[in-house]
Structures are given as C-alpha cells and as structure tokens.
Short mmCIF file of C-alpha atoms and ligand atoms in Angstrom, two decimals:
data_model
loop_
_atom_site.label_atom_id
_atom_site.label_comp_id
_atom_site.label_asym_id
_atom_site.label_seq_id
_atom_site.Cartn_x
_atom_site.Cartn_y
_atom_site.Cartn_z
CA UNK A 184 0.00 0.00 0.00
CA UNK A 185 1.31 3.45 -1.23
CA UNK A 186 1.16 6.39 0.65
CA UNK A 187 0.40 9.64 -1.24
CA UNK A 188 -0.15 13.38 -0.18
CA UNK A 189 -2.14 15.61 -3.23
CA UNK A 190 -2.22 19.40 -3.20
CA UNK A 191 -4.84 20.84 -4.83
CA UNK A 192 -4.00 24.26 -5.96
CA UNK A 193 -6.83 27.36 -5.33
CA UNK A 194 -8.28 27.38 -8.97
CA UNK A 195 -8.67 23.06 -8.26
CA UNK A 196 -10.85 24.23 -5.39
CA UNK A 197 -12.44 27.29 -6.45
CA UNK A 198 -16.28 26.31 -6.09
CA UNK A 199 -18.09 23.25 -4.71
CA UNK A 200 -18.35 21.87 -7.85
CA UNK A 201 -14.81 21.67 -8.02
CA UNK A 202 -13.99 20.67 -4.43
CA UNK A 203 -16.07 17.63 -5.85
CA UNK A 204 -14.14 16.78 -8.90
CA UNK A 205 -11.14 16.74 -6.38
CA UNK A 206 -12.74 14.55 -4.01
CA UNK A 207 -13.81 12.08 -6.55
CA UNK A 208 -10.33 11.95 -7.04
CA UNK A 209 -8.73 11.31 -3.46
CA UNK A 210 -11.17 8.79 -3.70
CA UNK A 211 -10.21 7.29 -6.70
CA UNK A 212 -6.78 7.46 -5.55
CA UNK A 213 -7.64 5.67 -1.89
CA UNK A 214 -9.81 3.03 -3.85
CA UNK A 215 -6.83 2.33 -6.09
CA UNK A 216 -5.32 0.97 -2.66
CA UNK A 217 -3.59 4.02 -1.47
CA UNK A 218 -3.48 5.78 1.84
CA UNK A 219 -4.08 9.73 0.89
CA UNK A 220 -3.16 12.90 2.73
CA UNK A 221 -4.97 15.71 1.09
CA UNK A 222 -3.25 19.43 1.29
CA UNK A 223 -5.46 22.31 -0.07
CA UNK A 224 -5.03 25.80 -0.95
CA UNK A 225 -7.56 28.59 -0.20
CA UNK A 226 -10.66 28.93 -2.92
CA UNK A 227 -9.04 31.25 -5.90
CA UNK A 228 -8.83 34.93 -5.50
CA UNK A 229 -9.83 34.41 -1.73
CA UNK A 230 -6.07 35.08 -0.27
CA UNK A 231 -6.38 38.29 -2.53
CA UNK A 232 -9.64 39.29 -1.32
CA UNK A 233 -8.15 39.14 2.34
CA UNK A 234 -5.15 40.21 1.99
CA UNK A 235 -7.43 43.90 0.38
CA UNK A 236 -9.41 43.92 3.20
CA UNK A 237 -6.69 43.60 5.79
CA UNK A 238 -5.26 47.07 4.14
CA UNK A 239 -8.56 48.74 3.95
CA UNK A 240 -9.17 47.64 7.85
CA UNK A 241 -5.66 48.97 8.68
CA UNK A 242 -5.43 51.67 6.05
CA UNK A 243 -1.63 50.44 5.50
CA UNK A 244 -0.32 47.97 2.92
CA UNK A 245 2.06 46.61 6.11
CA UNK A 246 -0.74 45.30 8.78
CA UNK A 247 0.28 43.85 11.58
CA UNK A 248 2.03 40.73 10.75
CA UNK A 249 0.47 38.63 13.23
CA UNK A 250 -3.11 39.44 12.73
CA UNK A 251 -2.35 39.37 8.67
CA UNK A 252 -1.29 35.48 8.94
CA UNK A 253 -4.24 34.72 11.21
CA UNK A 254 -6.36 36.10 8.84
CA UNK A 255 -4.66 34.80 5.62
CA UNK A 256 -4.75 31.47 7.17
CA UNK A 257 -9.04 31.66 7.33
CA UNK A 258 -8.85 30.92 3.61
CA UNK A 259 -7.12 27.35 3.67
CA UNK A 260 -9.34 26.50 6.56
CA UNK A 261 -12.50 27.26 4.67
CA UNK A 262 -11.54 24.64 2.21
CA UNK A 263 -10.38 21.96 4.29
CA UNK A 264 -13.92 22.06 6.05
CA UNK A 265 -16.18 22.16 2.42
CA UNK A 266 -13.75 19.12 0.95
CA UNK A 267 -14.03 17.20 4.41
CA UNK A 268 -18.01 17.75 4.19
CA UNK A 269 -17.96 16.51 0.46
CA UNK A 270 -15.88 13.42 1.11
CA UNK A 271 -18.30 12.49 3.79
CA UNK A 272 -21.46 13.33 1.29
CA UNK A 273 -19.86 11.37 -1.37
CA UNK A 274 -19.16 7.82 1.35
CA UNK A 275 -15.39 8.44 2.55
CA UNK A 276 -14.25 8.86 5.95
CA UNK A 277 -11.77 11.54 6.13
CA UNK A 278 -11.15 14.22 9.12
CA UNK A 279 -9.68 17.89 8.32
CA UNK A 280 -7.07 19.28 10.33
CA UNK A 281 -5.69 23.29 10.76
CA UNK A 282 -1.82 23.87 10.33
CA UNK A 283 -2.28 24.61 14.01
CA UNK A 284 -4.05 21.04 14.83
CA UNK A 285 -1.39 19.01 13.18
CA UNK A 286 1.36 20.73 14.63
CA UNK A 287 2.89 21.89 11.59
CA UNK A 288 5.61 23.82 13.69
CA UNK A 289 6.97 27.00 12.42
CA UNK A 290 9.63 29.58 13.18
CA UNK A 291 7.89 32.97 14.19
CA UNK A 292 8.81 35.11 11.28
CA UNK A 293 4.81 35.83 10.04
CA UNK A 294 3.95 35.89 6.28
CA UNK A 295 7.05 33.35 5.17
CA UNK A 296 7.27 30.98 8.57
CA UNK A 297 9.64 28.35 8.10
CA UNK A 298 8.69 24.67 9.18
CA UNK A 299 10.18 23.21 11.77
CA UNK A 300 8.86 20.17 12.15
CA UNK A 301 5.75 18.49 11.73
CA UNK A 302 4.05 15.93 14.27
CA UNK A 303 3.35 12.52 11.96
CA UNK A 304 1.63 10.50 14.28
CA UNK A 305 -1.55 11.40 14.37
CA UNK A 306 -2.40 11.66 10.57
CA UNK A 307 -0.67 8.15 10.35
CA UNK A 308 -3.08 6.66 13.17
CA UNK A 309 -6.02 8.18 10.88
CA UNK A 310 -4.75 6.69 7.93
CA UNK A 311 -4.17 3.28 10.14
CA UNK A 312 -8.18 3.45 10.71
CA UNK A 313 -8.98 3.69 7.05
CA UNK A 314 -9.58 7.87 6.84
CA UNK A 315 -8.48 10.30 4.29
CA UNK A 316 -7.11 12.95 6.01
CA UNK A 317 -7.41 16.64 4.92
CA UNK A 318 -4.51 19.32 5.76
CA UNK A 319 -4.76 23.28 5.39
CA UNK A 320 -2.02 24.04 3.15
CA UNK A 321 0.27 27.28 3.52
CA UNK A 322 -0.37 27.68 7.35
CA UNK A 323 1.32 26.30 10.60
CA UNK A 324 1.65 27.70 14.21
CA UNK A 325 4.83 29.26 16.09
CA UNK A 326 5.80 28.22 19.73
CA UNK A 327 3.75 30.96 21.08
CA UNK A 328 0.80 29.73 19.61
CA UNK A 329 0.48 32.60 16.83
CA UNK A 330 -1.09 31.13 13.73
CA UNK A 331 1.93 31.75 10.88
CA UNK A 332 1.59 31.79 7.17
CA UNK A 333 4.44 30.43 4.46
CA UNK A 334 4.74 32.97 2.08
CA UNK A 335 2.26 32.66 -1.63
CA UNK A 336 2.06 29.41 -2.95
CA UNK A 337 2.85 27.92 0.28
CA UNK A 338 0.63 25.17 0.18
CA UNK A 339 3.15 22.84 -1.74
CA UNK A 340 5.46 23.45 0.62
CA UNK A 341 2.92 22.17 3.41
CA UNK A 342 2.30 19.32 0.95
CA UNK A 343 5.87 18.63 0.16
CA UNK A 344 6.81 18.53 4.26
CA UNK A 345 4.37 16.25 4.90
CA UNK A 346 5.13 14.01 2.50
CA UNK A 347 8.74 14.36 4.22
CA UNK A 348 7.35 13.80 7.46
CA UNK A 349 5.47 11.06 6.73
CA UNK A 350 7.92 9.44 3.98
CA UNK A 351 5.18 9.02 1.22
CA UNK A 352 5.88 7.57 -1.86
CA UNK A 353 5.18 10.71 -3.70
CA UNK A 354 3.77 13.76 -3.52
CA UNK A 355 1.53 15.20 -5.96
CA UNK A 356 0.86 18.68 -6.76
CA UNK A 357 -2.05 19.10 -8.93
CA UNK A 358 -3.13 22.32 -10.42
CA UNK A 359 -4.49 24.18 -13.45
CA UNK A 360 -1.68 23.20 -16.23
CA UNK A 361 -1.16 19.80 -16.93
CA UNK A 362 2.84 19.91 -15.86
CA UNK A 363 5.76 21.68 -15.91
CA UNK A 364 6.66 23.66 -19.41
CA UNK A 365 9.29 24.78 -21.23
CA UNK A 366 7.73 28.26 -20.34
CA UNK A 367 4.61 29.62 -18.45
CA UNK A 368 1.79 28.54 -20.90
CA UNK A 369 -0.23 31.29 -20.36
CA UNK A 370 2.74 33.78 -21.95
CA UNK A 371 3.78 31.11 -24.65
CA UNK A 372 0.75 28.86 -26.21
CA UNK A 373 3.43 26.81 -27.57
CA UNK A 374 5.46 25.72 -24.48
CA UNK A 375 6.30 22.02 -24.36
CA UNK A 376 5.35 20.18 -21.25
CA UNK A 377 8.76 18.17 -19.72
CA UNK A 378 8.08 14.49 -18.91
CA UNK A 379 10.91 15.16 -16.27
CA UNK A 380 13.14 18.12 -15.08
CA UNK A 381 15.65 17.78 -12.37
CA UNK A 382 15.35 19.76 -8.89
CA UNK A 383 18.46 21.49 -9.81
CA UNK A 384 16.53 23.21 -12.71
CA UNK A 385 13.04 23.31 -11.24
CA UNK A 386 14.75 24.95 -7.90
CA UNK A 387 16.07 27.69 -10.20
CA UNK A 388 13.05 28.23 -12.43
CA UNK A 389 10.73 28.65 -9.44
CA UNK A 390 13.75 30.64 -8.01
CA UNK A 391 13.81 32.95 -11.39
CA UNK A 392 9.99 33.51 -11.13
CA UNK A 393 8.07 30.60 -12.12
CA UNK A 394 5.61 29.99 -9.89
CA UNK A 395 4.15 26.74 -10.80
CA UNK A 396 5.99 25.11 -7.56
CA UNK A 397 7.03 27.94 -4.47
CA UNK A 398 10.82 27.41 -4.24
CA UNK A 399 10.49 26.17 -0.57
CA UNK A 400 8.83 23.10 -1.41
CA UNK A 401 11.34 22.44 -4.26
CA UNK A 402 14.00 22.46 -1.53
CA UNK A 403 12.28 20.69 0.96
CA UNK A 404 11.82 17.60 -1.77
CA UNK A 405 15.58 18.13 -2.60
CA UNK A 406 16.66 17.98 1.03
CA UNK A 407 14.58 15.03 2.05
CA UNK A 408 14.42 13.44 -1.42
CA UNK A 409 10.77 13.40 -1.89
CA UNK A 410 9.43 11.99 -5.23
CA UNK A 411 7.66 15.22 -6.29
CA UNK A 412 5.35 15.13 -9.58
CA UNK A 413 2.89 18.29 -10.79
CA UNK A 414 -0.28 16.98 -12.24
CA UNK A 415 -3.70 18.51 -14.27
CA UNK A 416 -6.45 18.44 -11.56
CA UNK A 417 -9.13 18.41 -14.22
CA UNK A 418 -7.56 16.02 -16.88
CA UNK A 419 -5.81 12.60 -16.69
CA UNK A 420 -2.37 12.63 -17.65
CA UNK A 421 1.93 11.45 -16.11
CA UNK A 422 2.38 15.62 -15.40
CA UNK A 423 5.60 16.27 -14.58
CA UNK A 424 8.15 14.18 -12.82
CA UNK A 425 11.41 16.28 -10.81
CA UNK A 426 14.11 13.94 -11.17
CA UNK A 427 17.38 13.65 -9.06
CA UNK A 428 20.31 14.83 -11.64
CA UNK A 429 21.79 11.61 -12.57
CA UNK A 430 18.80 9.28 -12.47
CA UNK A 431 17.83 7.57 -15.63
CA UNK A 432 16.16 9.75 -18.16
CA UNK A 433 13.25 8.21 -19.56
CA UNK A 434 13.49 6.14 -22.52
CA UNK A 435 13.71 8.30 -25.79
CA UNK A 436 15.53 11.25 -23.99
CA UNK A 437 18.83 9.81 -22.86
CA UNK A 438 20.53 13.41 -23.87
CA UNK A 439 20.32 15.59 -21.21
CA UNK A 440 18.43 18.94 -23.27
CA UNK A 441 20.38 21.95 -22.90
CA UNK A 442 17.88 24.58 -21.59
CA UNK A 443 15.00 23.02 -19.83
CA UNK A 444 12.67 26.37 -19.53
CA UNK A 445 12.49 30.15 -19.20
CA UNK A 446 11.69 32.02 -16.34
CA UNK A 447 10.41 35.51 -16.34
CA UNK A 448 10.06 38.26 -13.51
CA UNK A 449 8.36 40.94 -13.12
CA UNK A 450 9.29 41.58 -9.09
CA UNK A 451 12.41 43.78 -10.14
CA UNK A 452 13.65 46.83 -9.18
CA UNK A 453 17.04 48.42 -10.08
CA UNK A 454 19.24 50.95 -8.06
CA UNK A 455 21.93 52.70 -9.15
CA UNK A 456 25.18 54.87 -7.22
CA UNK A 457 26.80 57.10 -9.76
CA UNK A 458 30.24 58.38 -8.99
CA UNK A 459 31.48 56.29 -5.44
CA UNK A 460 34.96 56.64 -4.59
CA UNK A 461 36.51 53.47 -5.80
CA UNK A 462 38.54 51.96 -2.73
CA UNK A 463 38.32 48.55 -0.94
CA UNK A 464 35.46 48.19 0.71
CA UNK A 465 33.22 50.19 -1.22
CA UNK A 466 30.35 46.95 -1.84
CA UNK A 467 30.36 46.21 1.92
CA UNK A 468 30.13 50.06 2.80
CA UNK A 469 26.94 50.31 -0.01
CA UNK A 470 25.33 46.61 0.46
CA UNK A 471 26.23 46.45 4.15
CA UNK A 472 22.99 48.63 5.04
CA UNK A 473 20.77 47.55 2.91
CA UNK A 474 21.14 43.59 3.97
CA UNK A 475 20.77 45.15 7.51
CA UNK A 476 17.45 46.55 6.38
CA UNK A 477 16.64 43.03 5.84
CA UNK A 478 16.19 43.65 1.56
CA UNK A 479 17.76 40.95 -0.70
CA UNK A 480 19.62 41.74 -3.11
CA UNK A 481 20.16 39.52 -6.60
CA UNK A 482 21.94 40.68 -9.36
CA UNK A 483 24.93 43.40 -8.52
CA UNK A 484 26.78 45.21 -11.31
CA UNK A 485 30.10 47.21 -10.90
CA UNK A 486 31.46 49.50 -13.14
CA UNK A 487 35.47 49.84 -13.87
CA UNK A 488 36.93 52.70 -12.38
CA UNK A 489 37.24 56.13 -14.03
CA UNK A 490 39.07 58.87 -12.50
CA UNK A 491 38.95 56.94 -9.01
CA UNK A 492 35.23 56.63 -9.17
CA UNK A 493 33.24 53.80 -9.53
CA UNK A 494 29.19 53.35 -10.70
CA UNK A 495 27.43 50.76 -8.65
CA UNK A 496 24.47 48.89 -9.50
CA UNK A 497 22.23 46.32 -8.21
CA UNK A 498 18.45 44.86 -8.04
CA UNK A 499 15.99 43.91 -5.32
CA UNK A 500 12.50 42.88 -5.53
CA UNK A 501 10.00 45.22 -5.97
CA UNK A 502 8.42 45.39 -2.86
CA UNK A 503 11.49 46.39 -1.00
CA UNK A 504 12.44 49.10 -3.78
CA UNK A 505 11.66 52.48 -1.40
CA UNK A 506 13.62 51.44 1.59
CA UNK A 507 16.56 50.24 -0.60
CA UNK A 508 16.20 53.76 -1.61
CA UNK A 509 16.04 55.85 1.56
CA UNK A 510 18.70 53.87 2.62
CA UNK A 511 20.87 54.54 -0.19
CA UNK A 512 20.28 58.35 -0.54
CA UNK A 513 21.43 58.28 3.06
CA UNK A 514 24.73 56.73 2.26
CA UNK A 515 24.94 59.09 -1.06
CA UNK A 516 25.69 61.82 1.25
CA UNK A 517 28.15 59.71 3.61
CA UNK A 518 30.11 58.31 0.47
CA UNK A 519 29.39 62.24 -1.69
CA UNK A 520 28.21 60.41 -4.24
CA UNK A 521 27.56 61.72 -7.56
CA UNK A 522 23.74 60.75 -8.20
CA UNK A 523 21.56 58.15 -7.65
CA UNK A 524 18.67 56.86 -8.87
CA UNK A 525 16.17 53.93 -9.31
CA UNK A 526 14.28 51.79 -11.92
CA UNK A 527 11.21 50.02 -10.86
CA UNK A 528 9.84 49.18 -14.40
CA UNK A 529 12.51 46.27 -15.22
CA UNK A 530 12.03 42.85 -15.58
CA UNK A 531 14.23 39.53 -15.28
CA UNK A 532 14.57 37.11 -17.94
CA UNK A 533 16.34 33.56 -17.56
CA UNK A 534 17.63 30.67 -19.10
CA UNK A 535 17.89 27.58 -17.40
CA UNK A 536 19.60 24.38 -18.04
CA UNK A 537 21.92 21.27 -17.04
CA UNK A 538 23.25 20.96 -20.37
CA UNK A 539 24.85 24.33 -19.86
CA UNK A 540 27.41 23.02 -17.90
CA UNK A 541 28.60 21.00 -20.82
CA UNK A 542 27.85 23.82 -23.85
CA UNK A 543 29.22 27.07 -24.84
CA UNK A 544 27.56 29.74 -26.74
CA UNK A 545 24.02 29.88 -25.26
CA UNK A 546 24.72 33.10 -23.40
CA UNK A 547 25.58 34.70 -27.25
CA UNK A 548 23.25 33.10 -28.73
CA UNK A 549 20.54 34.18 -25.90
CA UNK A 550 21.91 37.59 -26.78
CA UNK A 551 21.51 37.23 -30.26
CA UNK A 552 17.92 36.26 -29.85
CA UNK A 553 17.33 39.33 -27.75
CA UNK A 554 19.11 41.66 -30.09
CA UNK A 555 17.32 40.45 -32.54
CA UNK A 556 14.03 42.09 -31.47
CA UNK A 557 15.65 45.01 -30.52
CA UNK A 558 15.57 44.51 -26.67
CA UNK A 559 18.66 46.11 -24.70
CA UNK A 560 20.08 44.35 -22.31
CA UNK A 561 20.82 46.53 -19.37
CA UNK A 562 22.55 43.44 -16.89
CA UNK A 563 23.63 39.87 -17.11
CA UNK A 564 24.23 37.09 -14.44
CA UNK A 565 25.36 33.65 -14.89
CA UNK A 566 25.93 30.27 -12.77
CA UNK A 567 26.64 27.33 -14.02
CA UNK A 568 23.19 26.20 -14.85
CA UNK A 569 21.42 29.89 -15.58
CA UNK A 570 21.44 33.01 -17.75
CA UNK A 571 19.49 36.13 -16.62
CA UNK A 572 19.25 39.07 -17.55
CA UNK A 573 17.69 42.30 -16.55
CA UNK A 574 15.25 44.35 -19.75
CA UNK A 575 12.63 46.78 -19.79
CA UNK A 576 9.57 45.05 -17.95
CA UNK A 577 7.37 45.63 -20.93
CA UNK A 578 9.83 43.41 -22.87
CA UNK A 579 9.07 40.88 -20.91
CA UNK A 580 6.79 38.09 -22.95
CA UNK A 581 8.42 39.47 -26.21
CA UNK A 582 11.96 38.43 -25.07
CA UNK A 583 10.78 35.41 -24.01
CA UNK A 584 8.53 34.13 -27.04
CA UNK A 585 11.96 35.03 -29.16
CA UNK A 586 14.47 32.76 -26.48
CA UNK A 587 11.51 29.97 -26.39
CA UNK A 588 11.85 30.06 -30.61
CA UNK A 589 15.40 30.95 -30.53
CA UNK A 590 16.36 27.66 -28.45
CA UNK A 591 14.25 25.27 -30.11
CA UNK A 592 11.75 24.65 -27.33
CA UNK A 593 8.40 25.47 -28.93
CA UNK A 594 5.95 21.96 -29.07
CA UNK A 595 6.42 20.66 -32.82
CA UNK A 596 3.17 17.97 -32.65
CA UNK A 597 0.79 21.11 -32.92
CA UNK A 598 -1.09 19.84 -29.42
CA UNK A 599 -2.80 22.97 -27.68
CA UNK A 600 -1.89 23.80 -24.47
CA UNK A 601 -4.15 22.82 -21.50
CA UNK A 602 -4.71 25.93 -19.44
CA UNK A 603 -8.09 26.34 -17.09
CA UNK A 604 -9.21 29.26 -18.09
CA UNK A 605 -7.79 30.02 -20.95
CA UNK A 606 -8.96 28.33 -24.84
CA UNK A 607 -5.25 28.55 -26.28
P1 LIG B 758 -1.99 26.73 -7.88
O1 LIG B 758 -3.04 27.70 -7.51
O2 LIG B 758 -2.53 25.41 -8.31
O3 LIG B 758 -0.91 26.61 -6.85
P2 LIG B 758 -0.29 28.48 -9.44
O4 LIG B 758 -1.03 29.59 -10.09
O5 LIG B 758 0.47 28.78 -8.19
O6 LIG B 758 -1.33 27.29 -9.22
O7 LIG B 758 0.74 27.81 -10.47
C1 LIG B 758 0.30 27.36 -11.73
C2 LIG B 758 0.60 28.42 -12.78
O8 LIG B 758 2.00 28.57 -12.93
C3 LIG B 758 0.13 28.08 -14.18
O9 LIG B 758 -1.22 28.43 -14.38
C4 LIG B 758 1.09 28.87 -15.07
O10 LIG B 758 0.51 30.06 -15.55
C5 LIG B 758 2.24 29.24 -14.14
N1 LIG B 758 3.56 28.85 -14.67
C6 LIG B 758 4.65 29.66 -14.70
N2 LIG B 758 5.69 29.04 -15.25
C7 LIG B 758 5.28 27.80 -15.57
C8 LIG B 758 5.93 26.67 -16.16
N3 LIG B 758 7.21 26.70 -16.52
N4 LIG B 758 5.20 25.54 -16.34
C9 LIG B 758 3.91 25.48 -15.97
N5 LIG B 758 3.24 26.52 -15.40
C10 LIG B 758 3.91 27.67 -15.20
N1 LIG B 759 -3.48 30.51 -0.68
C1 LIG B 759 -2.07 30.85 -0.68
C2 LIG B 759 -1.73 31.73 -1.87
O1 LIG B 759 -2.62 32.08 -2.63
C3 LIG B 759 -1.20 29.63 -0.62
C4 LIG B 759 -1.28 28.74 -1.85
O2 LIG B 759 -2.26 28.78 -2.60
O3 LIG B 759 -0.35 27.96 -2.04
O4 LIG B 759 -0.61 32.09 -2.04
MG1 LIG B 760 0.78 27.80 -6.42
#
C-alpha cells in the first residue's frame, strides 16, 4: 500500500463543484489501494480578497504581521472544512485538520514561517483506521501559539513537508496546467510540457519567477528526497516528474536537453550609485545597510573605475524598492556620491539548463535572440546552470517568445496547451 499526499492548488478548489471533482479523485486514488493525505489551498482569488481587506481595515499595505497570517490562514481553513463535508457526502471517511491542529511547527517570522517540524503521528493513526485525512495548506503555528503563514504558494510546501514527514511515496501537486513547461503557458501557447526536469533546474526556475511550484517546497523535496510530480487536476495525464540529476532519463531522452525552460520576472527593481569613490570596501560600505534593512539583493553590477570613481548597481525585488532607496540616498551623502537613482519598471529574464554546464555559446546566442528584437540588455548574471538578464519590464513576454523560438523549445506535434481558463 502506497502512501500519497495531493495538493490541490486554489483554482482546483475554487467552487463546490470543483472541491467535488477533487474529491472524486482522493477517492479514486484511496480506492486504487492508497493511503491519501490531502493538502489544499484557499478557494481562488480568496487570499487576494483578504489580503485587500486587511489594508482597507488597517489603512496600510504593512498590517500587523500577526493578525495578517491569522487572517490569511481563514482561507485554507474554509476549504479543508467544504472538501471534508464533500468526502463524507460522497461515502469516505476523512477528518480535516488546521496547520495549528497538526502541529505543523513553524519559526515565528509571520507571512514566510519556516517549518520546523511536523508531528506525523496522528495523521498516520487516521490513515491506520482507514480515513483520508485533509490538511490546510500554507499555514502552521509558532511556539507561542500565533497562527503563521508560508509565504504565496505555500501550500506545496505544506504538501511537500508532509510528505517528508510522513515518507510518502510521492507527492503530488495538482493544479491548473497539466505539468511543468518549457515556459509559463499562459505567456507562450506553444510551451512544451517536460516528462521530467531535475530539482536542480526546477529549484532555479521557481527561483527565477516561475511559480508553478514555491521554491520552498522544491528544496524541501531536494533535502529530504521526496518523489515530487505536478499533475492537471481536471484532466488525466503522467504531469511532470522532478528527477534527481543523474537518475535515468526516460526512454527516448537519454541526452540531457540543454535549456529546460524560461523564467520571467516581473518583481524587479534596479538601483543605481553614480560616482562612489573606488577603494576597498566600497560593496560592503553600499550593500552592508541595505542587507541590515533586511532587503535581498540579486543581481549586482560594478562599473570599472574612471578617475577613481566607480558606478554601482544592483536589483531587489519590488516590494522592498523604497527602503533600498532611503537607505541609499542616506549613504549618497556619507560616500558624496555623484547621483543616484532607481528603476522600478525592469524585468528579469532567464535561461535555465543542465546541459549548460557542458555547452558554450548559449549566453551569445541568448543575446543574439534578444538583439534580434531590438531589446537592450541593461545586466547579465550567470551560474553554471542559468542566464538572466535584466530588460525593460514591458519586454518581458516578447523576449521570451523570441528565447523559447530561438532555443528550439516550442511543441512541434501542434497539441494545444491545457490551461483552465484560458482556450489557447
Ligand atoms: P496553484 O493555484 O494550483 O498553486 P499556481 O497559479 O500557483 O497554481 O501555479 C500554476 C501556474 O503557474 C500556471 O497556471 C502557469 O501560468 C504558471 N507557470 C509559470 N511558469 C510555468 C511553467 N514553466 N510551467 C507550468 N506553469 C507555469
Ligand atoms: N493561498 C495561498 C496563496 O494564494 C497559498 C497557496 O495557494 O499555495 O498564495
Ligand atoms: Mg501555487
């Protein structure tokens, strides 16, 4: 007997109709001779909807943290409760459970908690007496008590811990495209869905912006080595299977491809320091505040030196763009420098691929691509396995229809994507 934890995604469960279709599935699933742990998101648009009215109620977009999670977390529990009721209507057994029941333990740091660790037993005696057991997805519950949230699209990270916790065979994450693609779908109607991609290149899609898996749970599976799969909730089909670099590649594909997908991102804004002196310890003295403001900072550009000054550039996301800038004008007048000044209407475009490793010329030929259409490139980061590069935000799908064509990844058997909600 297998045992499997689903995660249905919030367009899966978006009306009771719906929560049905997913329950005739668990079902299916149990009657197949599995034991099933089911992790659900909140109805779609309803973390949205809350997440407006907590800023109308506090007339701020920063409420307070603690009340924000408790009342982010209502969503997940709404839908735990309807599928639990439908499972019953429909002849299964199954009990629901809160982050907060379960013990999914968290660190205290509201709106992207960290799990700790996650209390097995009781969800395995359920399954021992024959119940499907129902888990709110994207919420657990500090050592205080204080209901914590995991940060958007945490619900496959719920999913993908439990399935740690509870060493399941696999863990499936079903939701409105039938896989992972070459591309988002919903940008590119001719993205190819992979059979397989490994958690090295999944971990730096979702990384890059993709957010058909939240990068946590990606991890998590990597850490613990949880079989991990992304499945069509409303269509049968094998999904997507992330693979451990190294393990055979399915019949018919035995050469590793050399870019597995594109990643796009709109969450980027760009500062810039005109005119620094350039002397040792110029980065720390610029980056040193603004990682003690707690902002992130990706991609970090530094000009050679003219005259002893330097120009210094670098992006955070978009939501931390103002304080990145307070703080730097402060330090402007510390360091005299010349100017600076800020971008917010940028966007992130990357290639990502194993094969990489093993190939040269992508990067010129990704530049080629871009050229091509007449996009500027404005900054470039590499690893070993990824290419991004920072263009104008509205040149955003463009650049990445031409890479998509450019590398050869566009679907050649004429199939039409399967989006919900969209005919392409
Ligand atoms: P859920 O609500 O089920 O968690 P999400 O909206 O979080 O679903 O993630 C699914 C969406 O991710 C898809 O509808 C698609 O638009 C987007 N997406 C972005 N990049 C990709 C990709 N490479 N492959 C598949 N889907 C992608
Ligand atoms: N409901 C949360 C969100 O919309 C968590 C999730 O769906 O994974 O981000
Ligand atoms: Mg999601």
């Amino acid at each position: 007997m297998a045992l499997i934890v689903q995660k249905f995604g919030g367009s899966s469960v978006a009306n009771i109709e719906r929560i049905e279709n997913v329950a005739r599935k668990v079902i299916a699933s149990r009657d197949a001779g599995n034991q099933v742990v089911v992790v659900v998101s909140a109805m779609k648009g309803e973390t949205d909807r809350l997440t407006d009215l907590a800023h109308a109620a506090a007339q701020t977009s920063n409420p307070r943290p603690r009340e924000l999670d408790l009342l982010l977390s209502t969503g997940e529990t709404v839908t735990i409760a309807l599928l639990t009721m439908v499972l019953e209507r429909l002849g299964a057994e199954a009990r629901c459970y809160t982050g907060a029941q379960v013990q999914i333990l968290t660190d205290s740091a509201f709106s992207k908690a960290r799990i700790q660790e996650i209390d097995a037993e009781p969800i395995r005696e359920d399954l021992g007496a024959g119940r499907i057991v129902v888990v709110a997805g994207f919420q657990g519950v500090d050592e205080n008590g204080s209901i914590t949230t995991l940060g958007r699209g945490g619900s496959d990270t719920t999913a993908v811990a439990l399935a740690a916790a509870l060493e399941a065979d696999e863990c499936q994450i079903y939701t409105d495209v039938d896989g992972v693609y070459t591309t988002d779908p919903r940008v590119v109607p001719t993205a190819r869905r992979l059979d397989q991609i490994t958690f090295e290149e999944m971990l730096e899609l979702a990384s890059l912006g993709s957010k058909v898996l939240q990068i946590r749970a990606v991890e998590f599976a990597g850490k613990y080595q949880v079989p991990l799969r992304v499945l069509s909730s409303f269509e049968d089909g094998p999904g997507t299977l992330i693979t451990m670099e190294g393990e055979d590649m399915q019949q018919g594909s035995m050469e590793e491809p050399l870019i597995a997908g594109i990643a796009f991102s709109r969450d980027e804004a760009k500062l810039t320091m005109l005119g620094v002196p350039d002397t040792p310890g110029i980065a720390a003295q610029i980056l040193g505040p603004i990682a003690s403001a707690n902002i992130e900072v990706d991609m970090i550009v530094q000009n050679i030196s003219n005259d002893g000054l330097t120009d210094f550039t670098f992006t955070v996301q978009k939501r931390d763009y103002e304080r990145a800038m307070e703080t730097l004008r402060r330090l402007a007048a510390e360091l005299s420098a010349r100017e600076v000044f800020g971008d917010t209407s940028i966007g992130k475009l990357s290639l990502v691929g194993v094969g990489m490793r093993s190939h040269a010329g992508v990067a010129s030929k990704m530049f080629d691509a871009l050229a091509a259409e007449g996009i500027n490139i404005q900054m470039i980061s590499t690893s070993e396995i990824k290419i991004s590069v920072v263009v104008e935000e509205k040149y955003l799908e463009l650049g990445t229809r031409a890479l998509h064509r450019a590398f050869d990844l566009d679907d050649e058997s004429g199939r039409t994507v399967s989006v919900e909600g969209q005919s392409a």
